[in-house]
Structure formats: structure tokens, C-alpha cells
XYZ file of C-alpha atoms in Angstrom:
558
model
C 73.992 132.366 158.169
C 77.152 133.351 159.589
C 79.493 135.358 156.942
C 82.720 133.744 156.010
C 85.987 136.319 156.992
C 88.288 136.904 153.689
C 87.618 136.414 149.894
C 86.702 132.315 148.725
C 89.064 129.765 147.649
C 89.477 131.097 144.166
C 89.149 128.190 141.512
C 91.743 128.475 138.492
C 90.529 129.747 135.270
C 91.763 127.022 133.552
C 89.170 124.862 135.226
C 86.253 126.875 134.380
C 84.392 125.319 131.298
C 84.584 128.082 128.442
C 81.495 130.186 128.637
C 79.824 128.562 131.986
C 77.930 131.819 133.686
C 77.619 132.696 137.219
C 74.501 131.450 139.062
C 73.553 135.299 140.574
C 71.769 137.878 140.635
C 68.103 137.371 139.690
C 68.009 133.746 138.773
C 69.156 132.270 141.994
C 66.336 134.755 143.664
C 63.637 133.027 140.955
C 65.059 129.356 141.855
C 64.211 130.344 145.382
C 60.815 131.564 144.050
C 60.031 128.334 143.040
C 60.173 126.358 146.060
C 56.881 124.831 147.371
C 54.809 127.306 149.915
C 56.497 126.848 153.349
C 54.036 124.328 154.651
C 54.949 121.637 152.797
C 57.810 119.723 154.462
C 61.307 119.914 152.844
C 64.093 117.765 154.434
C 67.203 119.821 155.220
C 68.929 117.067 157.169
C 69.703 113.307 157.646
C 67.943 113.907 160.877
C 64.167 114.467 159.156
C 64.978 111.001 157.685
C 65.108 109.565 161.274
C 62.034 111.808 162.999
C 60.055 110.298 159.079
C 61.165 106.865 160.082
C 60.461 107.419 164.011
C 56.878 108.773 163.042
C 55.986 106.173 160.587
C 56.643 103.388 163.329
C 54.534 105.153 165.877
C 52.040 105.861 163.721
C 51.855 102.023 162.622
C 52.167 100.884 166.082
C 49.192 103.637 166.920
C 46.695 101.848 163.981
C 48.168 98.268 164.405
C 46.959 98.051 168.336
C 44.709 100.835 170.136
C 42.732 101.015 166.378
C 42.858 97.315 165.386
C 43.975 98.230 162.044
C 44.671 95.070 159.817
C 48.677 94.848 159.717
C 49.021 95.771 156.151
C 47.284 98.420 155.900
C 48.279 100.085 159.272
C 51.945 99.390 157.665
C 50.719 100.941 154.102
C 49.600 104.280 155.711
C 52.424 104.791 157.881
C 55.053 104.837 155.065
C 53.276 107.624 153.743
C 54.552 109.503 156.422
C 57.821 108.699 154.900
C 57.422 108.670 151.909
C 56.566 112.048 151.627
C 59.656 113.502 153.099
C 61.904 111.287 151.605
C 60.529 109.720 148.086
C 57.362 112.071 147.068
C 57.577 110.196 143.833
C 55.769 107.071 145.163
C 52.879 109.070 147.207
C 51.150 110.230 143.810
C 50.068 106.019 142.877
C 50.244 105.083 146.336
C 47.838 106.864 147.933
C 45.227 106.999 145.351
C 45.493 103.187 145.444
C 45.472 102.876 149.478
C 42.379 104.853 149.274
C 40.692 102.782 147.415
C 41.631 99.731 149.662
C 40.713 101.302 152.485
C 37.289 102.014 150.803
C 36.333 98.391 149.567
C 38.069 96.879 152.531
C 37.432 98.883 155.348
C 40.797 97.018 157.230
C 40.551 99.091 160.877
C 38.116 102.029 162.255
C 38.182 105.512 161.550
C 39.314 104.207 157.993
C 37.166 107.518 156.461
C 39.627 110.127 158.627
C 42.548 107.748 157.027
C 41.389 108.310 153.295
C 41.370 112.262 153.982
C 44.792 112.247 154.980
C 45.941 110.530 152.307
C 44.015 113.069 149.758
C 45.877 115.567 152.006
C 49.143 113.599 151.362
C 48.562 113.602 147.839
C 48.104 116.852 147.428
C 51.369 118.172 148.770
C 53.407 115.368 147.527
C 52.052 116.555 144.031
C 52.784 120.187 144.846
C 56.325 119.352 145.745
C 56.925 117.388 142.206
C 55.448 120.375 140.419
C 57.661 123.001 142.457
C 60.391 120.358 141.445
C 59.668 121.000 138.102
C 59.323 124.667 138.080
C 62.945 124.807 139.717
C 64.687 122.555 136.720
C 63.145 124.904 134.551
C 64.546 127.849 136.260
C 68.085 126.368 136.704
C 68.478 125.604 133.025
C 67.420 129.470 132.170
C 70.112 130.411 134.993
C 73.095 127.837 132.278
C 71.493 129.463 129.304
C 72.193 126.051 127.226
C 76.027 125.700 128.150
C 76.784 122.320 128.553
C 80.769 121.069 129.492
C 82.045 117.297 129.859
C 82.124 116.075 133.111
C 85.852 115.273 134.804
C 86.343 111.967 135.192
C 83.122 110.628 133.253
C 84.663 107.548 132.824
C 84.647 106.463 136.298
C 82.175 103.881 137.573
C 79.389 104.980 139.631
C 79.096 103.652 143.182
C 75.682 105.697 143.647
C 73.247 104.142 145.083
C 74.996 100.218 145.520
C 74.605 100.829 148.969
C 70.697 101.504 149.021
C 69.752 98.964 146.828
C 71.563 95.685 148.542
C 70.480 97.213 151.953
C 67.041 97.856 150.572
C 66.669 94.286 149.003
C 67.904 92.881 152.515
C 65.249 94.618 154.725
C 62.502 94.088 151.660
C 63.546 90.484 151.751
C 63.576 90.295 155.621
C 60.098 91.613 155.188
C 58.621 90.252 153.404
C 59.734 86.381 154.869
C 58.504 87.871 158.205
C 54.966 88.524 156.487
C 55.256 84.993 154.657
C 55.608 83.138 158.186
C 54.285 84.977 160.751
C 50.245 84.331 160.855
C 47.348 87.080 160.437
C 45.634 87.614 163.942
C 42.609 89.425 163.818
C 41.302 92.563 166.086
C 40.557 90.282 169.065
C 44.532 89.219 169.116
C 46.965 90.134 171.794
C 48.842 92.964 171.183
C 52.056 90.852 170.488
C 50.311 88.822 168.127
C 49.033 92.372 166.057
C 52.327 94.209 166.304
C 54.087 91.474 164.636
C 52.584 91.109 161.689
C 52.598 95.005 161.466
C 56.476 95.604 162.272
C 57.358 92.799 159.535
C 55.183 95.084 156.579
C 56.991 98.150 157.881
C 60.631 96.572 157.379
C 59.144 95.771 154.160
C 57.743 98.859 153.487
C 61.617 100.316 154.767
C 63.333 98.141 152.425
C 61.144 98.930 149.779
C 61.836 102.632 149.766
C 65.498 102.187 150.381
C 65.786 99.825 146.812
C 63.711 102.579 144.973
C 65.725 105.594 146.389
C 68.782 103.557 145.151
C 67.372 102.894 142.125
C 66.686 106.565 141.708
C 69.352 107.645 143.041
C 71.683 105.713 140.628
C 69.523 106.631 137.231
C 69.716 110.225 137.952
C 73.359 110.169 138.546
C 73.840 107.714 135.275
C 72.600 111.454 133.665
C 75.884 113.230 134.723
C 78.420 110.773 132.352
C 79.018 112.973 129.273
C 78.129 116.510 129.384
C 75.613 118.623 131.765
C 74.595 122.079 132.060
C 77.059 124.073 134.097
C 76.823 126.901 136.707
C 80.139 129.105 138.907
C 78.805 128.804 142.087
C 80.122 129.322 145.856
C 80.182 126.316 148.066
C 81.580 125.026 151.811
C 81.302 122.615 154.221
C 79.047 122.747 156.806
C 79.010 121.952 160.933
C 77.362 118.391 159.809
C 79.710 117.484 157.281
C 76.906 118.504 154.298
C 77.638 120.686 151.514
C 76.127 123.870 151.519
C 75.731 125.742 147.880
C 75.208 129.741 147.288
C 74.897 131.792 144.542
C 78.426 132.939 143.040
C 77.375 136.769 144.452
C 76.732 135.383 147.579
C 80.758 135.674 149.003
C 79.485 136.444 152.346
C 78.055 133.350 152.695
C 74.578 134.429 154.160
C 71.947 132.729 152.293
C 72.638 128.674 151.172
C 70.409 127.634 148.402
C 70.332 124.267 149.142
C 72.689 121.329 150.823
C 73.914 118.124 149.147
C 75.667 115.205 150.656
C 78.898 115.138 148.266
C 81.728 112.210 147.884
C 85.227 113.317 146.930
C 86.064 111.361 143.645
C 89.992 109.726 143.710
C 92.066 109.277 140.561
C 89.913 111.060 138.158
C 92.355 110.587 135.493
C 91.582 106.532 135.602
C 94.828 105.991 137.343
C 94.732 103.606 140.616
C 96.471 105.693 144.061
C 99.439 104.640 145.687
C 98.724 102.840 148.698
C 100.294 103.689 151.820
C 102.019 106.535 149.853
C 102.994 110.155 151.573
C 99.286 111.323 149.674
C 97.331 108.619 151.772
C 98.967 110.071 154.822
C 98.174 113.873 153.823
C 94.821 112.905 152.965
C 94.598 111.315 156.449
C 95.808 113.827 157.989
C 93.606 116.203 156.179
C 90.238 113.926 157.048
C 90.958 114.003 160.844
C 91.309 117.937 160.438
C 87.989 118.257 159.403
C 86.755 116.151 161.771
C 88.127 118.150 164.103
C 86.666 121.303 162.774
C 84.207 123.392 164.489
C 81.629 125.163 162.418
C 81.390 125.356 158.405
C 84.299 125.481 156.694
C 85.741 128.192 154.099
C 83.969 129.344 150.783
C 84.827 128.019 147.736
C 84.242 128.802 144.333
C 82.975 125.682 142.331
C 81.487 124.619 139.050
C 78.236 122.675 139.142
C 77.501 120.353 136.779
C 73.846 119.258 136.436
C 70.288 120.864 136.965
C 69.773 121.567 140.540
C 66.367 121.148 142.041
C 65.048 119.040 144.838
C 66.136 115.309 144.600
C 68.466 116.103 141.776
C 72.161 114.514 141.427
C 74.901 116.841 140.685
C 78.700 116.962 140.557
C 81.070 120.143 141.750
C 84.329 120.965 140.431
C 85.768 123.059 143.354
C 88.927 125.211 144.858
C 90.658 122.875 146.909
C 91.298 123.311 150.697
C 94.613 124.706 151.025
C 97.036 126.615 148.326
C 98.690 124.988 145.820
C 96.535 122.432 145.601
C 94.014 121.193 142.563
C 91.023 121.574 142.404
C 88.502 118.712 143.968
C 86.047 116.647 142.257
C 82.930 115.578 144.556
C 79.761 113.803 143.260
C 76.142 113.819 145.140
C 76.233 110.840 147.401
C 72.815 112.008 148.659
C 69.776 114.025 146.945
C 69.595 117.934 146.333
C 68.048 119.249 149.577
C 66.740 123.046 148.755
C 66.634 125.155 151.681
C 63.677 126.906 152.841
C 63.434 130.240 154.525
C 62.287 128.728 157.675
C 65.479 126.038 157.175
C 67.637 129.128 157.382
C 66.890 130.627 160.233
C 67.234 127.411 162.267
C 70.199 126.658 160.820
C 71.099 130.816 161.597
C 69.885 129.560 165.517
C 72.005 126.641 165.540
C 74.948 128.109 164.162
C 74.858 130.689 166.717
C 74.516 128.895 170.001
C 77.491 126.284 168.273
C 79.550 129.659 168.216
C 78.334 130.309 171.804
C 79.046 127.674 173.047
C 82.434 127.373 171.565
C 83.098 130.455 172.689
C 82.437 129.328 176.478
C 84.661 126.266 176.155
C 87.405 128.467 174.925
C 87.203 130.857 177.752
C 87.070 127.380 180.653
C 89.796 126.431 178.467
C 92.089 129.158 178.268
C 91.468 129.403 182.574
C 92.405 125.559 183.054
C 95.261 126.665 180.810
C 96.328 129.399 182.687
C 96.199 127.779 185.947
C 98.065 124.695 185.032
C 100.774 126.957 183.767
C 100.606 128.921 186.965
C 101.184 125.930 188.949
C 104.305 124.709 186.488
C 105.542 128.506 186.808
C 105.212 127.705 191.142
C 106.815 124.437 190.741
C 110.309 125.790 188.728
C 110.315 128.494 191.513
C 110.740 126.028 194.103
C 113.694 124.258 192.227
C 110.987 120.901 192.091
C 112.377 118.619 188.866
C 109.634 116.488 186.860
C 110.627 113.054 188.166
C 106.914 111.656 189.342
C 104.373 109.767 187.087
C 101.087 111.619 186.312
C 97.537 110.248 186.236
C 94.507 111.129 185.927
C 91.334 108.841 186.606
C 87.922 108.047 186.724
C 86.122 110.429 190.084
C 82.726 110.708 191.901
C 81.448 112.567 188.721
C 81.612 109.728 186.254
C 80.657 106.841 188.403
C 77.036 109.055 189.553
C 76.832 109.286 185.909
C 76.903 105.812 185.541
C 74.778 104.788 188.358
C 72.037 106.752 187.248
C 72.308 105.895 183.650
C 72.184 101.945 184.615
C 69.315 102.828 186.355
C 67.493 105.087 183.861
C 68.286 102.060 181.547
C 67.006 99.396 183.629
C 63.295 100.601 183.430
C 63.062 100.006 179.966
C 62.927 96.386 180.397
C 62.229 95.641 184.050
C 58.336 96.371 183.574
C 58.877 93.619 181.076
C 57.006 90.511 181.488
C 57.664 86.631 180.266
C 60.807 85.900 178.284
C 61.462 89.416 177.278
C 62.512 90.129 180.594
C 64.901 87.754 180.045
C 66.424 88.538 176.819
C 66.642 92.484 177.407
C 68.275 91.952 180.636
C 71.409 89.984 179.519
C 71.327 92.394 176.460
C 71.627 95.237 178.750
C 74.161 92.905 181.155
C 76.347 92.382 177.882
C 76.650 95.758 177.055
C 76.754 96.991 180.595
C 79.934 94.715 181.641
C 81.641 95.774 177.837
C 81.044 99.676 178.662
C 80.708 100.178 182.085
C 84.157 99.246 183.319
C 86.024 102.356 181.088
C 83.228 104.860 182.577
C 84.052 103.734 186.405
C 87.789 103.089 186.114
C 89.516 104.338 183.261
C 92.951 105.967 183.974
C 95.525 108.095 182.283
C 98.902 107.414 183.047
C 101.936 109.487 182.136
C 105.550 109.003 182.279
C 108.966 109.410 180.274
C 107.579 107.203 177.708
C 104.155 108.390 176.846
C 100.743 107.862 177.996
C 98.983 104.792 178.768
C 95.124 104.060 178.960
C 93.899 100.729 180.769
C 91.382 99.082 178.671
C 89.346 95.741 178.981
C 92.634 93.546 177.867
C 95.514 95.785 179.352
C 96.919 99.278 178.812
C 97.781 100.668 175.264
C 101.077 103.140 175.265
C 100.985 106.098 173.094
C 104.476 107.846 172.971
C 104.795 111.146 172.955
C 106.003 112.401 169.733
C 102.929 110.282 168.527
C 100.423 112.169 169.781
C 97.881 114.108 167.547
C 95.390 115.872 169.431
C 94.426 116.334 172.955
C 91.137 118.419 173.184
C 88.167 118.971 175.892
C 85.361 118.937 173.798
C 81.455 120.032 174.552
C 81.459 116.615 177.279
C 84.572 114.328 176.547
C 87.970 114.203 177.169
C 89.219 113.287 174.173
C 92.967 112.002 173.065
C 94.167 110.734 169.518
C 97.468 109.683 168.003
C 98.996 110.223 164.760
C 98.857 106.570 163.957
C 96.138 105.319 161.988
C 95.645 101.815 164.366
C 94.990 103.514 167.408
C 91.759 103.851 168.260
C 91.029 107.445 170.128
C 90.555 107.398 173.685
C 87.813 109.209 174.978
C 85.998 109.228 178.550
C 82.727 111.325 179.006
C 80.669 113.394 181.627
C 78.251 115.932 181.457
C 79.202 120.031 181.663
C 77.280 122.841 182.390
C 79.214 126.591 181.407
C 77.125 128.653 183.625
C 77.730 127.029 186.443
C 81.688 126.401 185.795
C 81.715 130.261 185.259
C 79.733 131.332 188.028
C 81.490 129.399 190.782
C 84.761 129.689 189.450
C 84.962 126.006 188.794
C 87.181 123.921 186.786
C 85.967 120.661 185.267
C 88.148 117.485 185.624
C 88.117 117.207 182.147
C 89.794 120.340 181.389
C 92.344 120.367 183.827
C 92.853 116.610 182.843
C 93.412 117.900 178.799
C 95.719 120.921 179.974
C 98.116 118.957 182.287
C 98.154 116.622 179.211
C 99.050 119.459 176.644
C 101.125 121.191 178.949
C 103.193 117.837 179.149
C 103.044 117.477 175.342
C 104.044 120.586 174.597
C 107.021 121.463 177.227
C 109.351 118.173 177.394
C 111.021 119.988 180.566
C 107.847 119.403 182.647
C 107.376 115.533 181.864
C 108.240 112.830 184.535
C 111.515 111.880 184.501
C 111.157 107.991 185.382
C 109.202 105.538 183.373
C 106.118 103.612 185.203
C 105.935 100.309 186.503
C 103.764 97.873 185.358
C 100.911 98.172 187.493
C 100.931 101.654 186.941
C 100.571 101.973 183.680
C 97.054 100.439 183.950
C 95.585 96.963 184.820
C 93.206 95.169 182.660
C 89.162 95.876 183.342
C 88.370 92.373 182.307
C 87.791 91.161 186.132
C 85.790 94.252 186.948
C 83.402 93.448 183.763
C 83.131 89.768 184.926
C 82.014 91.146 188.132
C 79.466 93.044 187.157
C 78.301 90.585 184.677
C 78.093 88.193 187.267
C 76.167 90.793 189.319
C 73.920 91.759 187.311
C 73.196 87.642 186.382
C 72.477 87.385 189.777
C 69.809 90.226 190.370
C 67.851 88.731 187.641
C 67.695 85.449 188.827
C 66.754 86.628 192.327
C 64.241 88.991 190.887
C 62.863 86.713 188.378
């Protein structure tokens, strides 16, 4: 991993439970030890979640139709695909069980190859739970039986609220869709066996999200008293994840493991002051880190809890800035230990990010330096800012669009029957809401501020209001102080080499530097405020006449 420049955010003494040890030197090297061999899959990311999910659909769909599995138990076995990277606890009774289904039963062909797998399954689910074990063990040696009350153990405990009413929705939606729709056999249509199959996989979903819930919340219920502490070294990563290293570790080069974290308000019980000057700072501070590039600073922390994979835990940590206190965040996610294999992708990713924030600086800095150049040629000339300034939509953006409505439309146009139907005004409904900013949307400045045409009319955004104007990897991107505006953004693809090789400068950045140049420099803004039609017309009548359109090719082409 990339090394962090400087000494951590130091964490005051006074905050450091009385006797809690540092997690270094050889026990965080024996918690690594302990970690399942590297063939058996550890989720670093919310993204395995999705590829788990992705694969247990395809899979399904795979047994459900060109197999002839029975739905249920095409359903069953797909889950174990997810269930193993996500809940391992499950796959120890449910695949012993499935296999004996799938023996008596015999729901589908090549129902022997299915039973291997899930012995295969079983296996390295069970290896994971014992590695899981063998890490606790390891982390308690590592707190040598120092225990400290948690701060703010008296608050209530929102983990896990969220998994189980969305989990008891989808089980619920599942399971009604099994209750209703019918059993077809083998010799059904494909519609008929996908069905059945899709409504025992939302079950299946739902079912895992109410137990991860449920887990979630009984292992956090743990950390309400007292826990075992550790002085570790934490920061926040590119995705937004928490990243943990030993307390030796201040150059941050090796995480041990990453953990979705909530901040936890008025730990002392008391309610916050709405709309107070904190809210604002803490508002302020949010959209900072939003707009944060790479993994934030080191911080020294206490962690309270047994780490191992799927545990709960709570850090006590050096706050963000000086003169601050320190920060209380609780696991709003599981314990995600990081392999060595994890680490050197995330080494590889890190590195092209800094690449290629390194190549946007330098297009950047040259849009920069030629809008300036241009300003510098305009005062030499005696010219006085008295003309409006836009900037709009060009040839770029609407090419972009044309080929993505295209790319789009064969997703449904090789459909046959009423699903034709329905996907097409789907795809008309969000075409007409979305396409009208892509092909038209125009930035308008004047004495007042800037104003952006939208669907319903323009929206003004003085200048002294303005937050943030910033190029970014392929939008334009601008964003106000004010918390009810929405930020304006307008995309289109970039490619560095070829803005560097030509000499080229993308609309985009010469669009954000005008627009910071103007920001910046009062001297060099119009003069004159713009008319009404100026300032941007509404893109209602464009997305009625594309919705009208696009009504009309699938009539004629019905």
C-alpha cells in the first residue's frame, strides 16, 4: 500500500483505556498467520457481494433452463455460491442437507457433479469458520485479558434494522411468488421454468439478508459493557471503508483487514442541535471527504472487540483535524481480513488511481494555464468583462448519446410478445427524463451567478455560493454551498493519452477553468446580468418530443 507522508493523528492519552497494549510486533504477524490458505475466497469489498449475487443468478438461471433443474433446487444450489462469500455460517447444515435432497430426489441432471461441489463447498466454508476461530484466539493473546467500557454503551443499536426489514421484504416477496406461481416441469417453456426459479432466489436473497441482520445485530449486542481492547492505526480508504494496521505499522503499508464503520453522534446521551453551526461543519466536513481522492490520513485508534473475520467492533479514534475530539465509529458492516493477494490488488489499484490523478492534474493545470493566458491577452487589449458566458452541450456528448440509445435498444428489441412492449416505454421513460440534460444542457454565466437549464427551468447559483467546481475522471462537475441544491454534473468520456499526445484540451476542462477562473477573479466576470432566455429554457418540450418519438417507432415497428 501506498505510505502515508508525516506522523498519524495522535489520539490523547487521556482516551487510551489504562493498560490497553499495542497490537504489533509479532501478534499482528500470527493474526495474519491464521487466515485461511489463499484459495479460499475472502471478500475484501462490497463489490464481491455483487459478482456472489451476479453468479448465484446465473448459475440458477444455468440449472433452472439448459439443465431442467426443478426450481427449488436450482435456487438451493445457487445460494451456495453466496453464501459462502458472504454468510459461511449457513453452508456447514445447508449443504449436507441439499446433498441429501439431491440424492433421494434426483430434481435435474448431472445432480451427482452437483453433490461434489457442494462437499467442495463444505469443505472450505468449514475451513474458513475454523481459521475464524484460530484468529479470535490470536487477537485475545494480542489484549492479554484487558478489557475497558465501551463509550457511549448506552446508546441504542441501529445494527442490522436495515437487513432484517429488507430481508423479511424480499423473503416475503419470495416466498408469495413461490406460493402463486405454478410448478412446470422439464418439458415447460423457458418462461414458465425461470419463474418459479427467480421467485426461490429472492427468497433465498431475503433469507440471507434477515440472517446477516440477525447476526449482525447479536454480535454487535456483545460490544455494550466492556470488550477487549487493542492501540491500533487506522484511515479511510479510496472506497469510503476503513482500513486497520498494526500500531507499528505508521507507514501504512500492510492493512490487516477493512471494516465498514458508522460515526456514532451524541455519545454522551445528549440529542444535537439541529441546524446548529456543528451540523454545518459536519456538512461541510462530509462533502470534503467526498471529495477526497485516495485514502485518507493515519490515525491512531483504540479497538474495542475481538477482531477476526465477520466480527463487530467499535474504534475510538484521533479525529480529522486539530483540536478536535476524538471520534467514535461502530462496524456497520462485518470484519473483512485482508489477504496477501487482496493487497496487492488493492497496491495495483491504488497506483493507477494515483496515475491517473496525476494525468488529470497535469490536463488541468494546461486548461488552467491557457485560460489565464487568454484573460492575461484580453486586459492587454483594454477588453472589460461585460458579455455573458456559456458553455453547452457539443458534438461529443450528443455521439455519446446516440450510441448509448442504441447500445441500449438491443437489449429489448430482440424481445418478443408483451415484453417488447413493457421494456420499450421503460427505456422511453427513462430516455425522455435523461436524455434531454446529455443533448442540451447549458451553463450560463453572468453578474449574478450561474444558471443550469433543467427539465422545469433554470436553477441560479450565485456566486459567493459556490462550493466546488472540479473536472473529474469524466464529468464536469459543479456544487454549491447550500445543502438544497442538487450538484450539477454533465458527462463524457476522456482518454489522457490522447489529450496529451495531440495537445488537446477537453471541453470539460476548459469548461471547469473558465468557471474557476470566473469564481475566483471577480474582475473577469460579465458585467451585465442575462436575460431570460439566456439563462436557460426548460427541456420539458424536448423530452415530450422524444417521448413521443420514440412512442412512435414502436408502434410502427411493432
Amino acid at each position: 500500500m501506498s505510505t502515508n507522508p508525516g506522523r498519524p493523528l495522535r489520539l490523547p492519552a487521556a482516551a487510551v483505556p489504562a493498560g490497553c497494549p499495542s497490537w504489533s510486533g509479532e501478534h499482528p504477524r500470527r493474526w495474519l498467520d491464521a487466515l485461511p490458505p489463499r484459495w479460499v475466497p475472502l471478500p475484501s469489498r462490497t463489490g464481491h457481494l455483487l459478482t456472489a449475487s451476479a453468479a448465484a443468478a446465473a448459475i440458477a438461471g444455468l440449472l433452472a433452463l439448459p439443465a431442467g433443474w426443478r426450481p427449488w433446487a436450482a435456487a438451493l444450489l445457487a445460494l451456495h455460491a453466496l453464501w459462502l462469500c458472504v454468510r459461511p455460517e449457513i453452508v456447514p447444515v445447508s449443504a449436507p442437507v441439499l446433498a441429501v435432497l439431491l440424492v433421494v430426489l434426483r430434481p435435474g441432471r448431472l445432480w451427482p457433479a452437483a453433490v461434489i461441489v457442494l462437499a467442495s463447498v463444505w469443505a472450505v466454508a468449514v475451513l474458513r469458520l475454523v481459521a475464524r476461530r484460530g484468529q479470535r484466539e490470536r487477537a485475545l493473546d494480542a489484549a492479554g485479558g484487558i478489557t475497558a467500557p465501551l463509550p457511549g454503551a448506552g446508546r441504542s443499536l441501529p445494527r442490522g434494522l436495515f437487513l432484517v426489514g429488507c430481508g423479511g421484504l424480499l423473503f416475503a416477496l419470495g416466498v408469495a411468488g413461490i406460493a402463486v406461481l405454478p410448478a412446470h416441469g422439464p418439458d415447460a417453456g423457458e418462461g414458465a421454468r425461470a419463474l418459479p426459479a427467480s421467485a426461490w432466489l429472492v427468497a433465498g436473497l431475503g433469507l440471507t439478508a434477515l440472517v446477516s441482520g440477525l447476526l449482525g445485530r447479536r454480535r454487535a449486542t456483545v460490544l455494550r459493557a466492556a470488550a477487549p481492547v487493542l492501540r491500533v492505526l487506522v484511515r479511510e480508504g479510496a472506497d469510503g471503508d476503513t482500513e486497520v494496521f498494526a500500531a507499528d505499522d505508521t507507514a501504512g503499508v500492510r492493512p490487516l483487514f477493512r471494516v465498514a464503520v458508522m460515526e456514532v453522534r451524541d455519545g454522551d446521551g445528549q440529542p444535537d442541535d439541529p441546524g446548529g453551526e456543528d451540523d454545518t461543519e459536519e456538512l461541510e466536513e462530509f462533502l470534503q471527504r467526498l471529495d477526497r481522492e485516495g485514502p485518507g490520513p493515519l490515525r491512531e485508534a483504540v479497538l474495542y472487540g475481538v477482531p477476526c473475520d465477520g466480527a463487530e467492533i467499535l474504534l475510538f479514534t484521533a479525529a480529522g483535524k486539530a483540536d478536535a475530539p476524538p471520534v467514535v465509529e461502530r462496524s456497520s458492516g462485518p470484519v473483512r481480513p485482508l489477504s496477501e493477494a487482496s493487497v496487492r490488488r488493492l497496491t495495483a489499484e491504488e497506483k493507477r488511481r494515483a496515475a491517473r490523478r496525476a494525468a488529470y492534474a497535469e490536463l488541468s493545470r494546461s486548461a488552467g494555464e491557457a485560460v489565464a493566458a487568454e484573460a492575461v491577452a484580453g486586459e492587454a487589449d483594454g477588453a472589460a468583462p461585460t458579455g455573458v458566458r456559456q458553455w453547452r452541450a457539443g458534438l461529443l456528448h450528443r455521439l455519446c448519446a446516440l450510441l448509448l440509445v442504441l447500445w441500449g435498444s438491443g437489449f429489448f428489441w430482440g424481445a418478443t410478445g408483451g415484453w417488447r412492449g413493457v421494456l420499450g416505454a421503460l427505456a422511453g421513460f427513462a430516455g425522455a427524463l435523461w436524455l434531454p440534460h446529455w443533448l442540451a444542457w447549458r451553463i450560463t454565466a453572468d453578474s449574478e451567478g450561474l444558471w443550469f437549464n433543467g427539465l422545469r427551468g433554470p436553477r441560479h447559483l450565485p456566486w459567493d455560493e459556490i462550493r466546488t467546481v472540479a473536472c473529474t475522471t469524466t464529468e464536469l462537475k459543479v456544487d454549491s454551498r447550500r445543502a438544497s441544491f442538487t450538484p450539477w454534473s454533465a458527462a463524457a468520456p476522456r482518454w489522457p493519452w490522447l489529450e496529451r499526445r495531440f495537445g488537446l484540451v477537453h471541453p470539460h476542462e476548459r469548461a471547469a477553468s473558465e468557471i474557476t477562473a470566473l469564481w475566483r477573479d471577480p474582475s473577469l466576470r460579465p458585467a451585465v446580468p442575462a436575460d431570460a432566455g439566456r439563462r436557460g429554457r426548460p427541456l420539458w418540450p424536448l423530452a415530450l418530443a422524444l417521448a413521443a418519438g420514440w412512442t412512435a417507432a414502436l408502434l410502427f415497428l411493432w
